[in-house]
Amino acid sequence: MPSPHFLPRTKASLAATLFSLLAALPTLAPAANAANAANAANAAALPDRGDAPVYGPQLEGFDYRWPVSRYRFHSQRQDIEMAYLDVAPAAGGVPHGTVVLLHGKNFCAGTWEQTIDVLHHAGYRVIAPDQIGFCKSSKPEQYQFSFQQLAANTHALLASLGIDQAILVGHSTGGMLAIRYALTYPQQTRQLVLVDPIGLEDWRAKGVPPVSVDQWYARELGTTAERIRNYERATYFSGQWSADYEPWVQMLAGMYRGPGKERVAWNSALLYDMILTQPVVYELKNLKTPTVLMIGDQDSTAIGKEFAPPELRAALGNYAVLGREAAAAIPHSTLVVFPGAGHAPQMQMPELFHAQLLKLLAPQGGR
C-alpha cells in the first residue's frame, strides 16, 4: 500500500506544484474485499429493521469502550453537562502529553476508538469530549451555539482536569472548533491536527441559500439509518462500505428512534445553523500554532449543499483543492493527502492514517 503524500508549506507555489503531481498518482483503495462491497450495496438499500436499537436523547443505552465522565457547569443561565473520555497513557511507556480529540457533526467521542487505542499505546493521555448538543452530552432546549462557546466549554473542561497545554486533533466540524480554539487559546494549543475539517470554504458566500433553523429541524426529524448510511457511504467512505461502520450508523439513528428524538433533532438543527453561518476560512492566516492538515482527496463534504442550485453543488466540497488552498493559507503547516479516501480517513484507512498521525505529532513530557 503506497504511503500518503505530505509536504511542509514553505512556499505556496511549491505546495501547489507538488499537490498537482499527487493528483496524477493512482488512488489508494482501502482494504475492503469484494464481499464487503457487495454487502455494502445491499445494506444501503435496507430500511430500518423492526429490532433496530433505540437510544435516549443523551445516547443512553449505547456504551463507549471506556468509562464516561461528566463535567458539570453553568452556561447561558442553565446547568449542563459535558460527557468525556479520559484515557491514561499505557503503563510502562514514556508519557508524551495530552491529545484532545474533537469529533465531527455525525460523530461522537466513542467513534474515535481506534485513534484512542493508538494514542494510548503510544504514551499519550487522551481526552475525547462529546460537545454540548451531541451524543452523551446535554441537549438544551435553548442554547446559543457558537464555535466560540464550544471552545470556551472545552477550555474549561481541560482546566478542570489540570491540563494547561494539549495537542488538538479535530475532525470535520471538530476541525472548525479546533481552529477556533487555537485562535482563542494559542498558548494552550501545542499543535493542531485537522482531519478533513469542514469550513475550508464559505458556503453561503459561494451561493448556498440561507437555511432557517426550522428547515434544518424538519430535515433532521426525517433522519433514518438508511439516510445516514447512504450519505456516509457516498461522502465519508468514497462510495465504499464496511460492516465496521454500521454500529456508528445505528448509534446516530437510535437517538432519532427514541423518546427524545425531537430534542435531538432540535439541537442538531441549531448546530447546522452554527456551522453554515460561522465560517473560519477567513482566519486561517491568523493561526500561530504548527498545523497538520490530513485530507482525503475524494472528500466532497459541504454543509447546505443539498439546498444549493444543482449547477453549484458539484463545485462545493472539493477537498483536493481546498486542502491545497488551506495549506497555502496556514503558516507553519504540513499537508498530508490520502489518495482514494473520503471524509473519514481515520476510519477508512486506519493503519495508514495512524502511522502518519504518530509520525507527525509533536510529543512532549507532562500530563
CSV table of C-alpha atoms in Angstrom, one decimal:
chain,number,residue,atom,x,y,z
A,1,MET,CA,0.0,0.0,0.0
A,2,PRO,CA,1.6,3.3,-1.0
A,3,SER,CA,2.1,6.0,1.6
A,4,PRO,CA,0.1,9.2,1.7
A,5,HIS,CA,1.9,12.2,0.4
A,6,PHE,CA,2.8,15.1,2.7
A,7,LEU,CA,4.7,18.3,2.4
A,8,PRO,CA,5.6,21.3,4.6
A,9,ARG,CA,4.1,24.5,3.5
A,10,THR,CA,7.1,26.6,2.8
A,11,LYS,CA,6.0,28.4,-0.4
A,12,ALA,CA,2.5,28.3,-1.7
A,13,SER,CA,3.7,27.8,-5.3
A,14,LEU,CA,5.8,24.8,-4.3
A,15,ALA,CA,2.8,23.3,-2.4
A,16,ALA,CA,0.6,23.8,-5.4
A,17,THR,CA,3.0,22.2,-7.8
A,18,LEU,CA,3.5,19.2,-5.6
A,19,PHE,CA,-0.2,18.8,-4.9
A,20,SER,CA,-0.9,18.7,-8.6
A,21,LEU,CA,1.6,15.9,-9.0
A,22,LEU,CA,-0.2,14.0,-6.3
A,23,ALA,CA,-3.4,14.3,-8.2
A,24,ALA,CA,-1.9,12.4,-11.1
A,25,LEU,CA,-1.0,9.4,-8.9
A,26,PRO,CA,-3.2,6.3,-8.8
A,27,THR,CA,-5.8,6.4,-6.0
A,28,LEU,CA,-5.4,4.3,-2.9
A,29,ALA,CA,-8.2,1.8,-2.2
A,30,PRO,CA,-8.9,0.8,1.4
A,31,ALA,CA,-8.5,-2.8,2.4
A,32,ALA,CA,-12.1,-3.9,1.7
A,33,ASN,CA,-12.8,-7.2,-0.2
A,34,ALA,CA,-15.4,-7.7,-2.9
A,35,ALA,CA,-17.8,-9.4,-0.5
A,36,ASN,CA,-17.8,-6.3,1.7
A,37,ALA,CA,-18.5,-4.2,-1.3
A,38,ALA,CA,-21.5,-6.3,-2.2
A,39,ASN,CA,-22.8,-6.3,1.3
A,40,ALA,CA,-22.5,-2.6,1.4
A,41,ALA,CA,-24.7,-2.1,-1.7
A,42,ASN,CA,-27.3,-4.4,-0.2
A,43,ALA,CA,-27.1,-2.8,3.3
A,44,ALA,CA,-27.5,0.7,1.9
A,45,ALA,CA,-30.9,-0.2,0.4
A,46,LEU,CA,-32.4,-1.7,3.5
A,47,PRO,CA,-34.9,0.2,5.6
A,48,ASP,CA,-34.7,0.3,9.4
A,49,ARG,CA,-35.2,-3.1,11.0
A,50,GLY,CA,-38.0,-3.8,13.3
A,51,ASP,CA,-35.5,-4.7,16.1
A,52,ALA,CA,-33.3,-1.7,15.5
A,53,PRO,CA,-31.8,-0.2,18.7
A,54,VAL,CA,-33.4,2.7,20.4
A,55,TYR,CA,-31.3,5.2,22.4
A,56,GLY,CA,-32.1,8.1,24.7
A,57,PRO,CA,-31.5,11.8,23.9
A,58,GLN,CA,-28.1,11.6,25.6
A,59,LEU,CA,-27.3,8.3,23.9
A,60,GLU,CA,-28.5,6.3,26.9
A,61,GLY,CA,-28.2,2.6,26.1
A,62,PHE,CA,-25.2,2.9,23.9
A,63,ASP,CA,-21.9,2.2,25.6
A,64,TYR,CA,-18.4,3.5,24.7
A,65,ARG,CA,-15.4,1.3,25.2
A,66,TRP,CA,-14.1,3.4,28.1
A,67,PRO,CA,-15.9,4.9,31.2
A,68,VAL,CA,-17.7,8.1,30.5
A,69,SER,CA,-17.0,11.0,32.9
A,70,ARG,CA,-19.2,14.2,33.3
A,71,TYR,CA,-18.1,17.8,33.5
A,72,ARG,CA,-21.0,19.7,35.0
A,73,PHE,CA,-21.0,23.5,34.7
A,74,HIS,CA,-23.3,26.5,34.4
A,75,SER,CA,-23.6,28.1,30.9
A,76,GLN,CA,-26.1,30.5,29.5
A,77,ARG,CA,-28.3,30.6,32.7
A,78,GLN,CA,-28.6,26.8,32.9
A,79,ASP,CA,-26.8,23.8,34.4
A,80,ILE,CA,-25.5,21.5,31.7
A,81,GLU,CA,-23.0,18.6,31.5
A,82,MET,CA,-20.3,17.6,29.0
A,83,ALA,CA,-19.6,13.9,28.7
A,84,TYR,CA,-16.0,13.0,28.0
A,85,LEU,CA,-13.5,10.1,27.9
A,86,ASP,CA,-10.2,10.4,29.8
A,87,VAL,CA,-7.9,7.6,28.8
A,88,ALA,CA,-4.5,7.4,30.5
A,89,PRO,CA,-1.3,6.5,28.6
A,90,ALA,CA,-0.4,2.8,28.6
A,91,ALA,CA,1.6,1.8,31.7
A,92,GLY,CA,5.3,1.4,31.3
A,93,GLY,CA,5.8,3.8,28.4
A,94,VAL,CA,7.2,7.3,28.2
A,95,PRO,CA,4.4,9.9,28.6
A,96,HIS,CA,4.1,12.3,25.7
A,97,GLY,CA,1.5,14.8,26.9
A,98,THR,CA,-2.2,15.1,26.2
A,99,VAL,CA,-4.2,14.8,22.9
A,100,VAL,CA,-7.7,16.2,22.8
A,101,LEU,CA,-9.9,14.6,20.1
A,102,LEU,CA,-12.7,16.8,18.8
A,103,HIS,CA,-15.4,14.9,16.9
A,104,GLY,CA,-17.4,15.9,13.8
A,105,LYS,CA,-21.1,16.6,13.3
A,106,ASN,CA,-22.2,13.0,12.8
A,107,PHE,CA,-19.6,11.5,15.1
A,108,CYS,CA,-19.1,11.1,18.9
A,109,ALA,CA,-16.3,10.7,21.3
A,110,GLY,CA,-16.8,6.9,21.0
A,111,THR,CA,-16.2,6.9,17.3
A,112,TRP,CA,-12.5,7.8,17.9
A,113,GLU,CA,-12.0,4.4,19.5
A,114,GLN,CA,-9.2,3.2,17.1
A,115,THR,CA,-7.4,6.6,17.4
A,116,ILE,CA,-7.7,6.4,21.2
A,117,ASP,CA,-6.2,2.9,21.2
A,118,VAL,CA,-3.2,4.0,19.1
A,119,LEU,CA,-2.5,7.2,21.1
A,120,HIS,CA,-2.9,5.4,24.4
A,121,HIS,CA,-0.4,2.7,23.5
A,122,ALA,CA,2.0,5.4,22.1
A,123,GLY,CA,2.1,7.2,25.5
A,124,TYR,CA,-0.5,9.9,25.2
A,125,ARG,CA,-3.2,10.9,27.6
A,126,VAL,CA,-6.4,11.2,25.5
A,127,ILE,CA,-9.3,13.5,26.3
A,128,ALA,CA,-12.3,13.0,23.9
A,129,PRO,CA,-15.4,15.1,24.8
A,130,ASP,CA,-18.9,15.0,23.4
A,131,GLN,CA,-19.6,18.6,22.8
A,132,ILE,CA,-22.8,20.2,24.1
A,133,GLY,CA,-25.7,19.2,21.8
A,134,PHE,CA,-24.0,16.0,20.8
A,135,CYS,CA,-24.2,12.3,21.8
A,136,LYS,CA,-23.9,11.8,25.6
A,137,SER,CA,-23.8,15.5,26.5
A,138,SER,CA,-26.7,17.8,27.4
A,139,LYS,CA,-29.1,18.9,24.6
A,140,PRO,CA,-30.5,22.1,25.9
A,141,GLU,CA,-33.9,23.3,24.8
A,142,GLN,CA,-32.4,26.8,24.3
A,143,TYR,CA,-28.7,27.4,23.7
A,144,GLN,CA,-26.8,30.0,21.6
A,145,PHE,CA,-24.4,27.6,19.8
A,146,SER,CA,-21.2,29.1,18.5
A,147,PHE,CA,-17.7,27.8,17.9
A,148,GLN,CA,-16.5,30.4,20.5
A,149,GLN,CA,-18.9,28.9,23.1
A,150,LEU,CA,-17.8,25.3,22.4
A,151,ALA,CA,-14.2,26.4,22.5
A,152,ALA,CA,-14.7,28.0,25.9
A,153,ASN,CA,-16.5,24.9,27.2
A,154,THR,CA,-13.7,22.7,26.0
A,155,HIS,CA,-11.1,25.0,27.6
A,156,ALA,CA,-13.0,25.0,30.9
A,157,LEU,CA,-13.1,21.2,30.8
A,158,LEU,CA,-9.3,20.9,30.3
A,159,ALA,CA,-8.7,23.4,33.0
A,160,SER,CA,-10.8,21.4,35.4
A,161,LEU,CA,-8.6,18.4,34.6
A,162,GLY,CA,-5.4,20.4,35.2
A,163,ILE,CA,-4.4,20.3,31.6
A,164,ASP,CA,-2.7,23.6,30.6
A,165,GLN,CA,-1.4,22.6,27.1
A,166,ALA,CA,-2.5,20.0,24.6
A,167,ILE,CA,-2.4,18.8,21.0
A,168,LEU,CA,-5.8,19.3,19.4
A,169,VAL,CA,-7.0,16.8,16.8
A,170,GLY,CA,-10.2,18.0,15.1
A,171,HIS,CA,-12.2,16.1,12.5
A,172,SER,CA,-14.8,17.6,10.3
A,173,THR,CA,-16.9,20.0,12.4
A,174,GLY,CA,-14.3,19.3,15.1
A,175,GLY,CA,-11.8,20.8,12.8
A,176,MET,CA,-13.7,24.1,12.7
A,177,LEU,CA,-13.9,24.0,16.5
A,178,ALA,CA,-10.1,23.2,16.8
A,179,ILE,CA,-9.3,26.2,14.6
A,180,ARG,CA,-11.4,28.5,16.8
A,181,TYR,CA,-9.8,27.0,19.9
A,182,ALA,CA,-6.3,27.6,18.6
A,183,LEU,CA,-7.1,31.1,17.6
A,184,THR,CA,-8.6,31.9,21.0
A,185,TYR,CA,-6.1,29.9,23.2
A,186,PRO,CA,-2.8,29.8,21.2
A,187,GLN,CA,-0.6,29.4,24.3
A,188,GLN,CA,-2.6,26.3,25.3
A,189,THR,CA,-2.5,24.7,21.9
A,190,ARG,CA,0.8,22.9,21.3
A,191,GLN,CA,-0.1,21.6,17.9
A,192,LEU,CA,-3.2,21.5,15.6
A,193,VAL,CA,-4.1,18.4,13.6
A,194,LEU,CA,-7.1,19.0,11.2
A,195,VAL,CA,-8.6,15.9,9.7
A,196,ASP,CA,-10.8,16.8,6.7
A,197,PRO,CA,-12.0,19.9,8.5
A,198,ILE,CA,-15.1,21.5,7.2
A,199,GLY,CA,-15.2,25.3,6.9
A,200,LEU,CA,-12.4,25.5,4.4
A,201,GLU,CA,-14.8,27.4,2.2
A,202,ASP,CA,-17.6,29.8,2.9
A,203,TRP,CA,-20.7,28.0,1.5
A,204,ARG,CA,-23.0,31.0,1.9
A,205,ALA,CA,-20.6,33.2,0.0
A,206,LYS,CA,-20.3,30.6,-2.7
A,207,GLY,CA,-24.1,30.6,-3.3
A,208,VAL,CA,-25.7,28.2,-0.8
A,209,PRO,CA,-29.0,30.0,0.1
A,210,PRO,CA,-30.0,30.8,3.6
A,211,VAL,CA,-31.4,27.8,5.5
A,212,SER,CA,-33.6,28.5,8.5
A,213,VAL,CA,-33.4,26.6,11.8
A,214,ASP,CA,-37.0,25.4,11.1
A,215,GLN,CA,-35.9,24.0,7.8
A,216,TRP,CA,-33.0,22.2,9.5
A,217,TYR,CA,-35.3,20.9,12.2
A,218,ALA,CA,-37.8,19.5,9.7
A,219,ARG,CA,-34.9,17.8,7.8
A,220,GLU,CA,-33.5,16.3,11.0
A,221,LEU,CA,-36.9,14.9,12.1
A,222,GLY,CA,-36.7,12.7,9.0
A,223,THR,CA,-33.4,11.1,9.9
A,224,THR,CA,-33.2,7.4,9.4
A,225,ALA,CA,-30.5,4.8,9.4
A,226,GLU,CA,-30.9,4.4,5.7
A,227,ARG,CA,-30.3,8.1,5.1
A,228,ILE,CA,-27.3,8.2,7.4
A,229,ARG,CA,-25.8,5.1,5.8
A,230,ASN,CA,-26.3,6.3,2.2
A,231,TYR,CA,-24.8,9.7,3.0
A,232,GLU,CA,-21.8,8.3,4.8
A,233,ARG,CA,-21.1,5.7,2.1
A,234,ALA,CA,-21.0,8.4,-0.6
A,235,THR,CA,-19.2,11.1,1.3
A,236,TYR,CA,-17.2,9.6,4.2
A,237,PHE,CA,-16.0,6.5,2.6
A,238,SER,CA,-15.8,7.4,-1.1
A,239,GLY,CA,-18.5,5.1,-2.3
A,240,GLN,CA,-17.4,2.0,-0.3
A,241,TRP,CA,-18.8,0.4,2.8
A,242,SER,CA,-17.7,-2.0,5.6
A,243,ALA,CA,-19.7,-3.7,8.3
A,244,ASP,CA,-17.3,-1.9,10.7
A,245,TYR,CA,-19.2,1.3,10.0
A,246,GLU,CA,-22.7,0.1,10.8
A,247,PRO,CA,-22.5,0.4,14.6
A,248,TRP,CA,-21.9,4.1,14.2
A,249,VAL,CA,-24.9,4.4,11.8
A,250,GLN,CA,-27.1,2.7,14.4
A,251,MET,CA,-25.6,4.9,17.2
A,252,LEU,CA,-26.9,8.0,15.5
A,253,ALA,CA,-30.2,6.6,14.2
A,254,GLY,CA,-31.0,5.1,17.6
A,255,MET,CA,-31.4,8.6,19.1
A,256,TYR,CA,-33.9,9.5,16.4
A,257,ARG,CA,-36.0,6.4,17.2
A,258,GLY,CA,-36.0,7.2,20.9
A,259,PRO,CA,-38.4,9.2,23.1
A,260,GLY,CA,-36.2,12.3,22.9
A,261,LYS,CA,-35.9,12.5,19.2
A,262,GLU,CA,-37.4,16.0,19.0
A,263,ARG,CA,-34.8,17.3,21.4
A,264,VAL,CA,-32.1,15.6,19.4
A,265,ALA,CA,-33.4,17.0,16.1
A,266,TRP,CA,-33.7,20.5,17.5
A,267,ASN,CA,-30.1,20.6,18.8
A,268,SER,CA,-28.9,19.2,15.5
A,269,ALA,CA,-30.8,22.0,13.7
A,270,LEU,CA,-29.2,24.6,15.9
A,271,LEU,CA,-25.7,23.1,15.3
A,272,TYR,CA,-26.2,23.0,11.5
A,273,ASP,CA,-27.1,26.7,11.6
A,274,MET,CA,-23.9,27.4,13.6
A,275,ILE,CA,-21.8,25.5,11.0
A,276,LEU,CA,-23.3,27.2,8.0
A,277,THR,CA,-23.2,30.7,9.3
A,278,GLN,CA,-19.9,30.9,11.2
A,279,PRO,CA,-17.1,30.4,8.7
A,280,VAL,CA,-13.5,30.1,9.9
A,281,VAL,CA,-11.8,30.1,6.5
A,282,TYR,CA,-11.0,33.8,6.6
A,283,GLU,CA,-9.0,33.4,9.8
A,284,LEU,CA,-6.7,30.6,8.7
A,285,LYS,CA,-3.9,33.0,8.0
A,286,ASN,CA,-4.0,34.1,11.7
A,287,LEU,CA,-3.1,30.7,13.1
A,288,LYS,CA,0.1,30.7,15.1
A,289,THR,CA,0.1,27.0,16.0
A,290,PRO,CA,2.0,24.4,14.0
A,291,THR,CA,-0.7,22.7,12.0
A,292,VAL,CA,-1.1,19.4,10.2
A,293,LEU,CA,-3.8,19.1,7.5
A,294,MET,CA,-4.8,15.4,6.8
A,295,ILE,CA,-7.1,15.3,3.8
A,296,GLY,CA,-8.9,12.5,1.9
A,297,ASP,CA,-8.8,13.7,-1.7
A,298,GLN,CA,-12.2,12.1,-2.5
A,299,ASP,CA,-14.0,14.1,0.2
A,300,SER,CA,-16.9,16.2,-1.0
A,301,THR,CA,-18.4,17.4,2.2
A,302,ALA,CA,-20.2,20.8,2.1
A,303,ILE,CA,-22.9,21.8,4.6
A,304,GLY,CA,-26.0,23.1,2.9
A,305,LYS,CA,-25.1,21.5,-0.5
A,306,GLU,CA,-28.5,19.9,-0.8
A,307,PHE,CA,-30.2,23.3,-0.7
A,308,ALA,CA,-27.9,24.8,-3.3
A,309,PRO,CA,-28.8,25.1,-7.0
A,310,PRO,CA,-27.8,21.9,-8.9
A,311,GLU,CA,-25.3,23.7,-11.0
A,312,LEU,CA,-23.4,24.8,-7.9
A,313,ARG,CA,-23.3,21.5,-5.9
A,314,ALA,CA,-20.5,19.9,-7.9
A,315,ALA,CA,-18.2,22.9,-7.2
A,316,LEU,CA,-18.6,22.6,-3.4
A,317,GLY,CA,-16.6,20.4,-1.1
A,318,ASN,CA,-13.7,19.8,-3.5
A,319,TYR,CA,-11.1,18.8,-0.9
A,320,ALA,CA,-8.4,18.0,-3.4
A,321,VAL,CA,-8.4,21.8,-4.0
A,322,LEU,CA,-9.5,23.0,-0.6
A,323,GLY,CA,-6.7,21.1,1.2
A,324,ARG,CA,-4.1,22.8,-1.0
A,325,GLU,CA,-5.6,26.2,-0.5
A,326,ALA,CA,-5.8,25.8,3.3
A,327,ALA,CA,-2.2,24.6,3.4
A,328,ALA,CA,-1.1,27.7,1.5
A,329,ALA,CA,-3.1,30.0,3.9
A,330,ILE,CA,-2.0,28.5,7.2
A,331,PRO,CA,1.5,29.4,8.4
A,332,HIS,CA,3.7,26.6,9.6
A,333,SER,CA,1.5,23.9,8.1
A,334,THR,CA,2.0,20.4,6.7
A,335,LEU,CA,-0.4,18.9,4.2
A,336,VAL,CA,-1.0,15.1,4.2
A,337,VAL,CA,-3.1,13.7,1.3
A,338,PHE,CA,-4.7,10.2,1.4
A,339,PRO,CA,-5.4,9.3,-2.2
A,340,GLY,CA,-8.8,7.5,-2.5
A,341,ALA,CA,-10.0,8.4,0.9
A,342,GLY,CA,-13.2,10.3,1.7
A,343,HIS,CA,-14.2,12.4,4.7
A,344,ALA,CA,-13.0,10.0,7.4
A,345,PRO,CA,-9.6,8.5,6.6
A,346,GLN,CA,-9.1,7.6,10.3
A,347,MET,CA,-11.9,5.0,9.8
A,348,GLN,CA,-11.5,4.2,6.2
A,349,MET,CA,-7.7,3.7,6.2
A,350,PRO,CA,-6.9,3.4,9.9
A,351,GLU,CA,-3.5,1.8,9.8
A,352,LEU,CA,-2.1,4.3,7.2
A,353,PHE,CA,-3.8,7.2,8.9
A,354,HIS,CA,-2.5,6.4,12.4
A,355,ALA,CA,1.0,5.7,11.2
A,356,GLN,CA,1.1,9.2,9.7
A,357,LEU,CA,-0.5,10.7,12.7
A,358,LEU,CA,2.1,9.3,15.1
A,359,LYS,CA,4.9,10.4,12.8
A,360,LEU,CA,3.7,14.0,12.7
A,361,LEU,CA,2.7,14.6,16.3
A,362,ALA,CA,4.8,16.8,18.4
A,363,PRO,CA,5.2,14.9,21.7
A,364,GLN,CA,6.2,16.4,25.0
A,365,GLY,CA,6.5,15.3,28.6
A,366,GLY,CA,3.9,16.1,31.1
A,367,ARG,CA,0.2,15.4,31.8
